[in-house]
mmCIF file of C-alpha atoms and ligand atoms in Angstrom:
data_model
loop_
_atom_site.group_PDB
_atom_site.id
_atom_site.type_symbol
_atom_site.label_atom_id
_atom_site.label_comp_id
_atom_site.label_asym_id
_atom_site.label_seq_id
_atom_site.Cartn_x
_atom_site.Cartn_y
_atom_site.Cartn_z
ATOM 1 C CA MET A 1 74.001 5.855 97.406
ATOM 2 C CA THR A 2 73.724 2.389 99.284
ATOM 3 C CA GLN A 3 71.101 0.356 96.938
ATOM 4 C CA LEU A 4 67.679 0.731 97.868
ATOM 5 C CA SER A 5 65.869 -2.997 98.400
ATOM 6 C CA TYR A 6 62.692 -3.226 97.696
ATOM 7 C CA GLU A 7 61.756 -3.786 101.485
ATOM 8 C CA ASP A 8 62.369 -0.136 102.118
ATOM 9 C CA PHE A 9 61.362 0.764 99.185
ATOM 10 C CA LYS A 10 57.265 -0.696 99.812
ATOM 11 C CA VAL A 11 58.147 0.812 103.398
ATOM 12 C CA ARG A 12 58.460 5.116 101.572
ATOM 13 C CA ALA A 13 55.477 3.666 99.581
ATOM 14 C CA ASP A 14 53.078 2.604 101.811
ATOM 15 C CA THR A 15 54.334 5.278 104.618
ATOM 16 C CA VAL A 16 53.696 8.059 101.137
ATOM 17 C CA GLN A 17 49.823 6.747 100.246
ATOM 18 C CA ALA A 18 49.460 6.710 104.151
ATOM 19 C CA GLN A 19 50.119 10.152 103.969
ATOM 20 C CA ILE A 20 47.675 9.997 100.638
ATOM 21 C CA ALA A 21 44.341 8.493 102.180
ATOM 22 C CA LEU A 22 44.570 10.246 105.332
ATOM 23 C CA THR A 23 45.388 14.401 103.005
ATOM 24 C CA CYS A 24 42.211 13.093 101.526
ATOM 25 C CA ILE A 25 39.778 12.279 104.223
ATOM 26 C CA GLN A 26 40.907 15.723 105.843
ATOM 27 C CA ALA A 27 40.019 17.209 102.633
ATOM 28 C CA GLY A 28 36.757 15.092 102.166
ATOM 29 C CA ARG A 29 37.880 12.802 99.154
ATOM 30 C CA GLN A 30 38.323 9.451 98.465
ATOM 31 C CA PRO A 31 41.842 8.536 98.631
ATOM 32 C CA SER A 32 41.335 6.905 95.173
ATOM 33 C CA GLU A 33 41.380 9.627 93.306
ATOM 34 C CA VAL A 34 44.499 10.413 94.357
ATOM 35 C CA GLU A 35 47.332 9.103 92.056
ATOM 36 C CA LEU A 36 51.011 8.440 93.156
ATOM 37 C CA LEU A 37 53.533 8.765 90.238
ATOM 38 C CA ALA A 38 57.147 7.046 91.007
ATOM 39 C CA VAL A 39 59.387 10.426 89.736
ATOM 40 C CA THR A 40 62.354 8.358 89.457
ATOM 41 C CA LYS A 41 65.249 10.363 88.047
ATOM 42 C CA THR A 42 68.664 10.621 88.622
ATOM 43 C CA HIS A 43 67.571 6.488 90.101
ATOM 44 C CA PRO A 44 69.065 3.626 88.161
ATOM 45 C CA ALA A 45 65.994 1.362 86.161
ATOM 46 C CA PHE A 46 65.268 -1.004 88.865
ATOM 47 C CA VAL A 47 64.032 1.093 90.945
ATOM 48 C CA ALA A 48 61.239 1.377 87.899
ATOM 49 C CA GLU A 49 60.681 -2.473 88.624
ATOM 50 C CA TYR A 50 60.127 -1.724 92.139
ATOM 51 C CA ALA A 51 57.222 0.905 90.962
ATOM 52 C CA ALA A 52 55.265 -1.870 88.547
ATOM 53 C CA LEU A 53 56.099 -4.147 91.524
ATOM 54 C CA TYR A 54 54.563 -2.209 94.141
ATOM 55 C CA GLY A 55 51.826 -1.922 91.609
ATOM 56 C CA LEU A 56 51.749 1.523 90.688
ATOM 57 C CA ARG A 57 50.792 2.802 87.765
ATOM 58 C CA ALA A 58 53.051 4.844 86.331
ATOM 59 C CA VAL A 59 57.044 6.585 85.811
ATOM 60 C CA GLY A 60 57.958 10.181 85.623
ATOM 61 C CA GLU A 61 61.324 11.252 84.205
ATOM 62 C CA ASN A 62 62.897 14.853 83.630
ATOM 63 C CA ARG A 63 64.711 14.211 81.050
ATOM 64 C CA VAL A 64 63.707 12.685 77.795
ATOM 65 C CA GLN A 65 68.160 11.313 77.089
ATOM 66 C CA GLU A 66 67.724 8.873 80.425
ATOM 67 C CA ALA A 67 64.814 7.461 80.009
ATOM 68 C CA VAL A 68 65.908 6.656 76.524
ATOM 69 C CA GLY A 69 68.282 4.732 77.860
ATOM 70 C CA LYS A 70 66.243 3.412 81.353
ATOM 71 C CA ARG A 71 63.332 2.114 80.033
ATOM 72 C CA PRO A 72 64.953 -0.021 77.188
ATOM 73 C CA GLN A 73 66.676 -1.742 80.958
ATOM 74 C CA CYS A 74 63.476 -2.164 82.909
ATOM 75 C CA ARG A 75 62.000 -5.577 82.310
ATOM 76 C CA ALA A 76 58.256 -3.826 83.912
ATOM 77 C CA THR A 77 55.417 -2.856 82.177
ATOM 78 C CA ILE A 78 54.843 0.733 83.514
ATOM 79 C CA ALA A 79 54.104 3.390 81.913
ATOM 80 C CA TRP A 80 56.473 6.291 81.138
ATOM 81 C CA GLU A 81 56.249 10.556 81.315
ATOM 82 C CA LEU A 82 57.493 13.122 81.527
ATOM 83 C CA ILE A 83 57.289 15.842 83.858
ATOM 84 C CA GLY A 84 60.346 17.562 82.830
ATOM 85 C CA HIS A 85 60.996 20.820 80.172
ATOM 86 C CA LEU A 86 60.746 19.517 76.669
ATOM 87 C CA GLN A 87 62.696 20.639 73.285
ATOM 88 C CA SER A 88 60.557 20.702 70.584
ATOM 89 C CA ASN A 89 63.689 19.136 68.776
ATOM 90 C CA LYS A 90 63.123 16.274 71.202
ATOM 91 C CA ALA A 91 58.953 15.535 71.064
ATOM 92 C CA ARG A 92 59.527 12.087 68.448
ATOM 93 C CA GLN A 93 61.675 10.573 70.754
ATOM 94 C CA ALA A 94 58.788 11.617 73.034
ATOM 95 C CA VAL A 95 56.530 10.016 71.135
ATOM 96 C CA GLU A 96 58.460 7.291 71.362
ATOM 97 C CA TYR A 97 59.903 6.149 74.824
ATOM 98 C CA PHE A 98 56.437 8.215 76.463
ATOM 99 C CA ASP A 99 53.148 7.437 77.215
ATOM 100 C CA ARG A 100 51.907 10.738 78.017
ATOM 101 C CA VAL A 101 53.416 14.495 78.712
ATOM 102 C CA GLN A 102 53.154 16.327 81.219
ATOM 103 C CA SER A 103 55.169 19.255 79.830
ATOM 104 C CA VAL A 104 53.659 21.305 77.141
ATOM 105 C CA ASP A 105 53.515 24.388 77.943
ATOM 106 C CA SER A 106 53.379 26.033 74.225
ATOM 107 C CA GLU A 107 51.990 25.965 70.677
ATOM 108 C CA LYS A 108 55.385 25.147 68.337
ATOM 109 C CA LEU A 109 55.080 22.164 70.910
ATOM 110 C CA LEU A 110 51.692 21.063 70.823
ATOM 111 C CA ASN A 111 52.608 21.412 67.062
ATOM 112 C CA HIS A 112 55.546 19.278 66.879
ATOM 113 C CA LEU A 113 53.825 16.247 69.239
ATOM 114 C CA ASP A 114 51.374 16.442 67.206
ATOM 115 C CA ARG A 115 53.217 15.709 64.058
ATOM 116 C CA ALA A 116 55.589 13.404 65.613
ATOM 117 C CA ALA A 117 52.453 11.758 67.382
ATOM 118 C CA ALA A 118 50.417 11.650 64.434
ATOM 119 C CA ALA A 119 53.209 9.612 62.005
ATOM 120 C CA VAL A 120 54.015 6.857 64.289
ATOM 121 C CA GLY A 121 49.701 6.482 64.472
ATOM 122 C CA LYS A 122 49.567 7.319 68.037
ATOM 123 C CA ILE A 123 47.647 9.558 70.310
ATOM 124 C CA LEU A 124 49.515 10.730 72.719
ATOM 125 C CA PRO A 125 48.124 12.573 76.043
ATOM 126 C CA ILE A 126 49.235 15.413 77.330
ATOM 127 C CA LEU A 127 49.294 17.236 80.151
ATOM 128 C CA LEU A 128 49.000 21.483 79.536
ATOM 129 C CA GLN A 129 52.403 22.339 82.909
ATOM 130 C CA ILE A 130 50.829 25.796 84.054
ATOM 131 C CA ASN A 131 52.795 29.160 85.162
ATOM 132 C CA ALA A 132 50.422 29.177 88.221
ATOM 133 C CA GLY A 133 52.437 30.529 90.453
ATOM 134 C CA LYS A 134 53.746 32.888 88.423
ATOM 135 C CA ASP A 135 57.537 31.338 89.157
ATOM 136 C CA PRO A 136 60.354 33.237 86.946
ATOM 137 C CA ALA A 137 62.250 30.234 87.713
ATOM 138 C CA LYS A 138 59.693 27.874 85.431
ATOM 139 C CA PHE A 139 58.271 26.691 82.253
ATOM 140 C CA GLY A 140 54.998 26.452 81.882
ATOM 141 C CA ALA A 141 52.249 28.724 80.083
ATOM 142 C CA GLU A 142 51.713 32.305 82.070
ATOM 143 C CA PRO A 143 47.621 31.720 82.522
ATOM 144 C CA GLU A 144 47.033 34.509 80.756
ATOM 145 C CA ASP A 145 47.748 31.890 77.630
ATOM 146 C CA ALA A 146 45.733 28.525 78.432
ATOM 147 C CA GLU A 147 43.340 29.303 77.581
ATOM 148 C CA HIS A 148 44.739 29.585 74.308
ATOM 149 C CA LEU A 149 47.050 27.076 73.876
ATOM 150 C CA LEU A 150 44.375 24.116 74.873
ATOM 151 C CA THR A 151 42.510 25.815 71.638
ATOM 152 C CA VAL A 152 44.957 25.483 69.579
ATOM 153 C CA ALA A 153 45.757 21.727 71.969
ATOM 154 C CA LEU A 154 41.918 20.418 71.377
ATOM 155 C CA GLY A 155 42.109 20.990 67.994
ATOM 156 C CA LYS A 156 45.385 18.449 67.405
ATOM 157 C CA SER A 157 44.316 14.754 66.479
ATOM 158 C CA ALA A 158 46.703 13.077 67.278
ATOM 159 C CA LEU A 159 46.838 14.576 70.851
ATOM 160 C CA ARG A 160 44.927 13.927 74.003
ATOM 161 C CA VAL A 161 44.296 16.654 76.455
ATOM 162 C CA ASP A 162 43.656 15.040 80.007
ATOM 163 C CA GLY A 163 44.879 18.234 82.470
ATOM 164 C CA LEU A 164 46.527 20.505 83.777
ATOM 165 C CA MET A 165 50.594 20.476 85.368
ATOM 166 C CA THR A 166 52.491 22.944 87.557
ATOM 167 C CA ILE A 167 54.952 22.671 89.695
ATOM 168 C CA ALA A 168 54.768 25.446 92.700
ATOM 169 C CA PRO A 169 58.254 28.119 93.042
ATOM 170 C CA LEU A 170 60.658 26.575 95.708
ATOM 171 C CA SER A 171 59.671 29.361 98.687
ATOM 172 C CA ASP A 172 60.082 28.347 103.282
ATOM 173 C CA ASP A 173 56.025 30.206 103.028
ATOM 174 C CA PRO A 174 54.184 27.130 103.300
ATOM 175 C CA ASP A 175 51.034 29.527 101.754
ATOM 176 C CA VAL A 176 52.776 30.249 98.195
ATOM 177 C CA ALA A 177 52.184 26.407 97.562
ATOM 178 C CA ARG A 178 49.325 26.758 98.469
ATOM 179 C CA ARG A 179 47.810 29.322 96.598
ATOM 180 C CA THR A 180 49.640 27.937 93.074
ATOM 181 C CA PHE A 181 47.204 24.790 93.432
ATOM 182 C CA ASP A 182 44.478 26.712 93.884
ATOM 183 C CA ASN A 183 45.144 29.080 91.383
ATOM 184 C CA LEU A 184 45.339 25.300 89.175
ATOM 185 C CA ARG A 185 42.554 24.558 90.644
ATOM 186 C CA THR A 186 40.878 27.610 89.602
ATOM 187 C CA ILE A 187 42.088 27.957 86.108
ATOM 188 C CA ARG A 188 41.125 24.017 85.554
ATOM 189 C CA ASP A 189 37.637 24.704 86.699
ATOM 190 C CA ASP A 190 37.270 28.092 84.494
ATOM 191 C CA LEU A 191 38.876 26.164 81.224
ATOM 192 C CA ALA A 192 36.652 23.281 82.069
ATOM 193 C CA ALA A 193 33.352 24.744 81.883
ATOM 194 C CA ARG A 194 34.433 27.448 78.519
ATOM 195 C CA ALA A 195 36.351 23.789 76.488
ATOM 196 C CA GLY A 196 33.426 21.969 77.329
ATOM 197 C CA VAL A 197 35.575 19.729 77.774
ATOM 198 C CA PRO A 198 36.759 17.584 81.080
ATOM 199 C CA LEU A 199 40.411 18.182 81.972
ATOM 200 C CA ARG A 200 40.306 15.810 84.875
ATOM 201 C CA GLU A 201 43.381 15.471 85.486
ATOM 202 C CA LEU A 202 46.125 18.073 87.962
ATOM 203 C CA SER A 203 48.923 17.411 88.582
ATOM 204 C CA MET A 204 50.047 18.968 91.094
ATOM 205 C CA GLY A 205 52.053 18.524 94.283
ATOM 206 C CA MET A 206 55.671 16.562 94.938
ATOM 207 C CA SER A 207 57.532 15.498 98.687
ATOM 208 C CA GLY A 208 57.167 17.979 99.778
ATOM 209 C CA ASP A 209 53.729 19.971 99.181
ATOM 210 C CA MET A 210 52.410 16.615 98.642
ATOM 211 C CA ALA A 211 49.703 17.580 100.945
ATOM 212 C CA ALA A 212 48.778 21.528 100.048
ATOM 213 C CA ALA A 213 47.972 20.334 96.131
ATOM 214 C CA ILE A 214 45.640 17.368 98.046
ATOM 215 C CA MET A 215 43.438 19.809 99.375
ATOM 216 C CA ALA A 216 43.381 22.014 96.899
ATOM 217 C CA GLY A 217 42.366 18.523 94.486
ATOM 218 C CA SER A 218 45.137 17.430 92.966
ATOM 219 C CA THR A 219 44.280 14.083 91.569
ATOM 220 C CA LEU A 220 48.209 13.420 90.674
ATOM 221 C CA VAL A 221 51.450 13.501 93.091
ATOM 222 C CA ARG A 222 53.873 13.442 91.711
ATOM 223 C CA VAL A 223 56.951 12.520 94.435
ATOM 224 C CA GLY A 224 61.143 11.139 93.614
ATOM 225 C CA THR A 225 62.952 12.549 97.389
ATOM 226 C CA ALA A 226 59.972 10.421 99.771
ATOM 227 C CA LEU A 227 59.731 7.092 98.228
ATOM 228 C CA PHE A 228 64.459 7.008 97.384
ATOM 229 C CA GLY A 229 65.787 9.182 98.898
ATOM 230 C CA THR A 230 67.665 11.972 98.241
ATOM 231 C CA ARG A 231 68.913 12.474 94.591
ATOM 232 C CA GLU A 232 73.152 13.607 93.807
ATOM 233 C CA THR A 233 72.229 15.792 90.535
ATOM 234 C CA ILE A 234 69.191 17.781 90.239
HETATM 235 C C1 PLP B 301 61.878 15.550 90.881
HETATM 236 C C2 PLP B 301 60.731 16.327 90.219
HETATM 237 C C3 PLP B 301 59.148 15.869 91.077
HETATM 238 C C4 PLP B 301 59.589 14.915 92.155
HETATM 239 O O1 PLP B 301 59.810 15.839 93.377
HETATM 240 P P1 PLP B 301 60.350 15.307 95.240
HETATM 241 O O2 PLP B 301 60.688 16.331 95.601
HETATM 242 O O3 PLP B 301 62.084 15.174 94.907
HETATM 243 O O4 PLP B 301 59.261 14.239 95.067
HETATM 244 C C5 PLP B 301 58.022 16.745 90.973
HETATM 245 N N1 PLP B 301 57.973 16.628 89.641
HETATM 246 C C6 PLP B 301 58.345 17.084 88.649
HETATM 247 C C7 PLP B 301 58.681 18.284 87.866
HETATM 248 C C8 PLP B 301 59.874 17.130 88.963
HETATM 249 O O5 PLP B 301 61.102 17.400 87.898
#
Protein backbone atom coordinates (compact mmCIF):
# COMPACT_ATOMS: atom_id res chain seq x y z
CA MET A 1 0.00 0.00 0.00
CA THR A 2 1.27 3.46 -0.79
CA GLN A 3 1.37 5.55 2.34
CA LEU A 4 -2.07 6.66 3.44
CA SER A 5 -2.24 10.41 4.02
CA TYR A 6 -4.18 11.89 6.91
CA GLU A 7 -6.49 13.63 4.41
CA ASP A 8 -7.34 10.30 2.73
CA PHE A 9 -7.89 8.69 6.09
CA LYS A 10 -10.17 11.54 7.14
CA VAL A 11 -12.35 11.12 4.04
CA ARG A 12 -12.68 7.39 4.83
CA ALA A 13 -13.41 8.01 8.50
CA ASP A 14 -16.03 10.65 7.67
CA THR A 15 -17.69 8.13 5.32
CA VAL A 16 -17.72 5.40 7.97
CA GLN A 17 -19.08 7.81 10.60
CA ALA A 18 -21.81 8.89 8.17
CA GLN A 19 -22.75 5.23 7.57
CA ILE A 20 -22.89 4.64 11.32
CA ALA A 21 -25.10 7.72 11.80
CA LEU A 22 -27.43 6.76 8.95
CA THR A 23 -27.83 3.19 10.23
CA CYS A 24 -28.50 4.49 13.74
CA ILE A 25 -31.29 6.69 12.41
CA GLN A 26 -32.76 3.70 10.54
CA ALA A 27 -32.54 1.68 13.76
CA GLY A 28 -34.10 4.45 15.85
CA ARG A 29 -30.88 4.87 17.81
CA GLN A 30 -28.68 7.87 18.61
CA PRO A 31 -25.42 7.97 16.59
CA SER A 32 -23.61 8.74 19.86
CA GLU A 33 -24.55 5.23 21.10
CA VAL A 34 -22.17 3.58 18.60
CA GLU A 35 -18.43 4.06 18.88
CA LEU A 36 -15.98 3.56 16.02
CA LEU A 37 -12.93 1.50 17.02
CA ALA A 38 -10.12 1.83 14.45
CA VAL A 39 -8.54 -1.57 13.80
CA THR A 40 -4.90 -0.79 13.04
CA LYS A 41 -3.49 -4.36 12.82
CA THR A 42 -0.84 -4.86 10.12
CA HIS A 43 -0.65 -1.08 9.55
CA PRO A 44 2.20 1.14 10.76
CA ALA A 45 2.04 2.94 14.12
CA PHE A 46 1.34 6.32 12.51
CA VAL A 47 -2.20 5.27 11.58
CA ALA A 48 -2.97 5.10 15.32
CA GLU A 49 -1.85 8.74 15.44
CA TYR A 50 -4.33 9.50 12.63
CA ALA A 51 -7.10 7.85 14.65
CA ALA A 52 -6.17 9.97 17.68
CA LEU A 53 -6.00 13.18 15.63
CA TYR A 54 -9.42 12.38 14.19
CA GLY A 55 -10.74 12.15 17.73
CA LEU A 56 -11.29 8.43 18.14
CA ARG A 57 -10.93 7.04 21.67
CA ALA A 58 -9.22 3.76 20.84
CA VAL A 59 -7.53 1.50 18.33
CA GLY A 60 -7.82 -2.29 18.11
CA GLU A 61 -4.99 -4.77 17.57
CA ASN A 62 -5.30 -8.53 17.27
CA ARG A 63 -1.82 -9.57 18.39
CA VAL A 64 0.02 -8.74 21.59
CA GLN A 65 3.39 -8.86 19.85
CA GLU A 66 2.37 -6.28 17.29
CA ALA A 67 1.22 -3.82 19.96
CA VAL A 68 4.45 -4.36 21.90
CA GLY A 69 6.30 -3.13 18.83
CA LYS A 70 3.92 -0.38 17.78
CA ARG A 71 2.54 1.23 20.90
CA PRO A 72 5.89 2.74 21.99
CA GLN A 73 6.24 4.26 18.48
CA CYS A 74 2.85 5.96 18.66
CA ARG A 75 3.25 9.50 19.94
CA ALA A 76 -0.47 10.17 20.30
CA THR A 77 -2.59 9.54 23.36
CA ILE A 78 -5.16 6.90 22.46
CA ALA A 79 -6.39 3.73 24.14
CA TRP A 80 -5.30 0.32 22.79
CA GLU A 81 -7.68 -2.64 22.86
CA LEU A 82 -6.87 -6.28 22.21
CA ILE A 83 -9.43 -7.86 19.86
CA GLY A 84 -7.56 -11.04 18.87
CA HIS A 85 -7.06 -14.38 20.57
CA LEU A 86 -4.93 -14.22 23.71
CA GLN A 87 -2.89 -17.07 25.13
CA SER A 88 -2.65 -17.24 28.92
CA ASN A 89 1.14 -17.03 28.82
CA LYS A 90 0.86 -13.58 27.23
CA ALA A 91 -1.53 -12.22 29.88
CA ARG A 92 1.16 -10.14 31.60
CA GLN A 93 2.15 -8.41 28.38
CA ALA A 94 -1.49 -7.89 27.45
CA VAL A 95 -2.10 -6.13 30.78
CA GLU A 96 0.97 -3.97 30.20
CA TYR A 97 0.22 -2.95 26.59
CA PHE A 98 -3.58 -2.81 26.43
CA ASP A 99 -6.21 -0.67 28.10
CA ARG A 100 -8.91 -3.26 27.53
CA VAL A 101 -9.00 -6.88 26.40
CA GLN A 102 -12.07 -7.81 24.32
CA SER A 103 -11.13 -11.42 23.61
CA VAL A 104 -11.53 -13.10 27.01
CA ASP A 105 -13.02 -16.52 26.40
CA SER A 106 -11.92 -18.90 29.15
CA GLU A 107 -11.70 -19.26 32.90
CA LYS A 108 -7.97 -19.90 32.61
CA LEU A 109 -7.48 -16.59 30.85
CA LEU A 110 -9.59 -14.79 33.48
CA ASN A 111 -7.34 -16.22 36.18
CA HIS A 112 -4.16 -15.15 34.42
CA LEU A 113 -5.40 -11.65 33.56
CA ASP A 114 -6.70 -11.06 37.09
CA ARG A 115 -3.38 -12.09 38.61
CA ALA A 116 -1.38 -10.01 36.12
CA ALA A 117 -3.53 -6.92 36.64
CA ALA A 118 -3.45 -7.27 40.43
CA ALA A 119 0.34 -7.60 40.36
CA VAL A 120 0.69 -4.16 38.78
CA GLY A 121 -2.15 -2.57 40.78
CA LYS A 122 -4.43 -2.16 37.76
CA ILE A 123 -8.13 -2.78 37.19
CA LEU A 124 -8.31 -4.23 33.68
CA PRO A 125 -11.53 -3.65 31.72
CA ILE A 126 -12.53 -6.70 29.69
CA LEU A 127 -15.20 -8.01 27.35
CA LEU A 128 -16.18 -11.66 27.20
CA GLN A 129 -15.86 -13.00 23.66
CA ILE A 130 -18.80 -15.26 22.82
CA ASN A 131 -18.97 -17.53 19.77
CA ALA A 132 -22.53 -16.34 19.12
CA GLY A 133 -22.45 -17.62 15.52
CA LYS A 134 -21.43 -21.12 16.64
CA ASP A 135 -18.57 -20.91 14.15
CA PRO A 136 -16.09 -23.79 14.52
CA ALA A 137 -13.43 -21.53 12.97
CA LYS A 138 -13.79 -18.82 15.62
CA PHE A 139 -12.50 -18.39 19.14
CA GLY A 140 -14.91 -17.34 21.86
CA ALA A 141 -16.75 -19.09 24.66
CA GLU A 142 -19.76 -21.17 23.70
CA PRO A 143 -23.04 -19.39 24.51
CA GLU A 144 -24.00 -22.09 27.05
CA ASP A 145 -20.75 -21.40 28.97
CA ALA A 146 -21.25 -17.63 29.03
CA GLU A 147 -23.09 -17.47 32.35
CA HIS A 148 -20.43 -19.45 34.19
CA LEU A 149 -17.68 -17.35 32.63
CA LEU A 150 -19.44 -14.15 33.68
CA THR A 151 -19.87 -15.40 37.25
CA VAL A 152 -16.16 -16.18 37.46
CA ALA A 153 -15.25 -12.82 35.88
CA LEU A 154 -17.44 -10.86 38.31
CA GLY A 155 -15.57 -12.50 41.18
CA LYS A 156 -12.20 -11.14 40.02
CA SER A 157 -11.24 -7.99 41.89
CA ALA A 158 -8.70 -6.79 39.30
CA LEU A 159 -11.07 -7.17 36.32
CA ARG A 160 -14.06 -5.07 35.25
CA VAL A 161 -16.52 -6.65 32.83
CA ASP A 162 -17.81 -4.02 30.37
CA GLY A 163 -19.83 -6.33 28.12
CA LEU A 164 -19.60 -8.89 25.33
CA MET A 165 -17.84 -9.24 21.99
CA THR A 166 -18.42 -11.47 18.98
CA ILE A 167 -17.17 -12.04 15.44
CA ALA A 168 -19.74 -13.21 12.88
CA PRO A 169 -18.87 -16.27 10.76
CA LEU A 170 -17.65 -15.48 7.25
CA SER A 171 -20.61 -16.06 4.95
CA ASP A 172 -22.13 -14.85 1.68
CA ASP A 173 -25.51 -14.92 3.39
CA PRO A 174 -26.07 -11.62 5.28
CA ASP A 175 -28.63 -13.41 7.46
CA VAL A 176 -25.79 -15.33 9.16
CA ALA A 177 -24.27 -12.13 10.56
CA ARG A 178 -27.68 -10.75 11.49
CA ARG A 179 -28.59 -13.92 13.42
CA THR A 180 -25.19 -13.91 15.16
CA PHE A 181 -25.60 -10.31 16.32
CA ASP A 182 -29.21 -10.83 17.42
CA ASN A 183 -28.01 -13.84 19.35
CA LEU A 184 -25.27 -11.89 21.16
CA ARG A 185 -27.76 -9.17 22.03
CA THR A 186 -30.15 -11.77 23.49
CA ILE A 187 -27.33 -13.43 25.44
CA ARG A 188 -26.33 -10.03 26.83
CA ASP A 189 -29.86 -9.04 27.83
CA ASP A 190 -30.35 -12.40 29.51
CA LEU A 191 -27.01 -12.38 31.37
CA ALA A 192 -27.40 -8.76 32.44
CA ALA A 193 -30.82 -9.49 33.92
CA ARG A 194 -29.71 -12.68 35.68
CA ALA A 195 -26.46 -11.28 37.07
CA GLY A 196 -27.79 -7.80 37.77
CA VAL A 197 -24.96 -6.02 35.91
CA PRO A 198 -25.34 -3.68 32.92
CA LEU A 199 -22.89 -5.32 30.45
CA ARG A 200 -23.30 -2.12 28.46
CA GLU A 201 -20.80 -2.82 25.71
CA LEU A 202 -21.74 -4.96 22.71
CA SER A 203 -18.65 -5.09 20.48
CA MET A 204 -19.89 -6.41 17.16
CA GLY A 205 -19.64 -5.47 13.50
CA MET A 206 -16.66 -4.93 11.17
CA SER A 207 -16.26 -3.23 7.77
CA GLY A 208 -18.46 -5.78 5.98
CA ASP A 209 -21.26 -6.27 8.50
CA MET A 210 -21.38 -3.01 10.43
CA ALA A 211 -24.97 -2.11 9.51
CA ALA A 212 -26.39 -5.47 10.61
CA ALA A 213 -24.54 -5.14 13.92
CA ILE A 214 -25.84 -1.62 14.58
CA MET A 215 -29.39 -2.73 13.79
CA ALA A 216 -28.95 -5.47 16.41
CA GLY A 217 -27.66 -3.10 19.10
CA SER A 218 -23.90 -2.85 18.66
CA THR A 219 -22.23 -0.17 20.79
CA LEU A 220 -18.75 -0.61 19.30
CA VAL A 221 -17.94 -1.40 15.67
CA ARG A 222 -14.40 -2.60 14.97
CA VAL A 223 -13.40 -1.26 11.56
CA GLY A 224 -10.11 -1.80 9.74
CA THR A 225 -10.43 -2.14 5.97
CA ALA A 226 -12.95 0.69 5.48
CA LEU A 227 -10.59 3.08 7.30
CA PHE A 228 -7.13 1.97 6.21
CA GLY A 229 -7.61 -0.13 3.06
CA THR A 230 -6.99 -3.81 2.48
CA ARG A 231 -4.35 -5.67 4.46
CA GLU A 232 -1.62 -7.80 2.92
CA THR A 233 -1.73 -10.29 5.76
CA ILE A 234 -4.55 -11.20 8.16
C1 LIG B 1 -9.38 -7.49 11.70
C2 LIG B 1 -10.50 -7.45 12.66
C3 LIG B 1 -11.55 -6.52 12.52
C4 LIG B 1 -11.62 -5.50 11.38
O1 LIG B 1 -11.97 -6.14 10.20
P1 LIG B 1 -12.25 -5.30 8.84
O2 LIG B 1 -13.00 -6.24 8.01
O3 LIG B 1 -10.91 -4.96 8.29
O4 LIG B 1 -13.01 -4.09 9.22
C5 LIG B 1 -12.55 -6.52 13.48
N1 LIG B 1 -12.54 -7.39 14.51
C6 LIG B 1 -11.56 -8.30 14.68
C7 LIG B 1 -11.63 -9.23 15.83
C8 LIG B 1 -10.51 -8.37 13.76
O5 LIG B 1 -9.55 -9.28 13.93
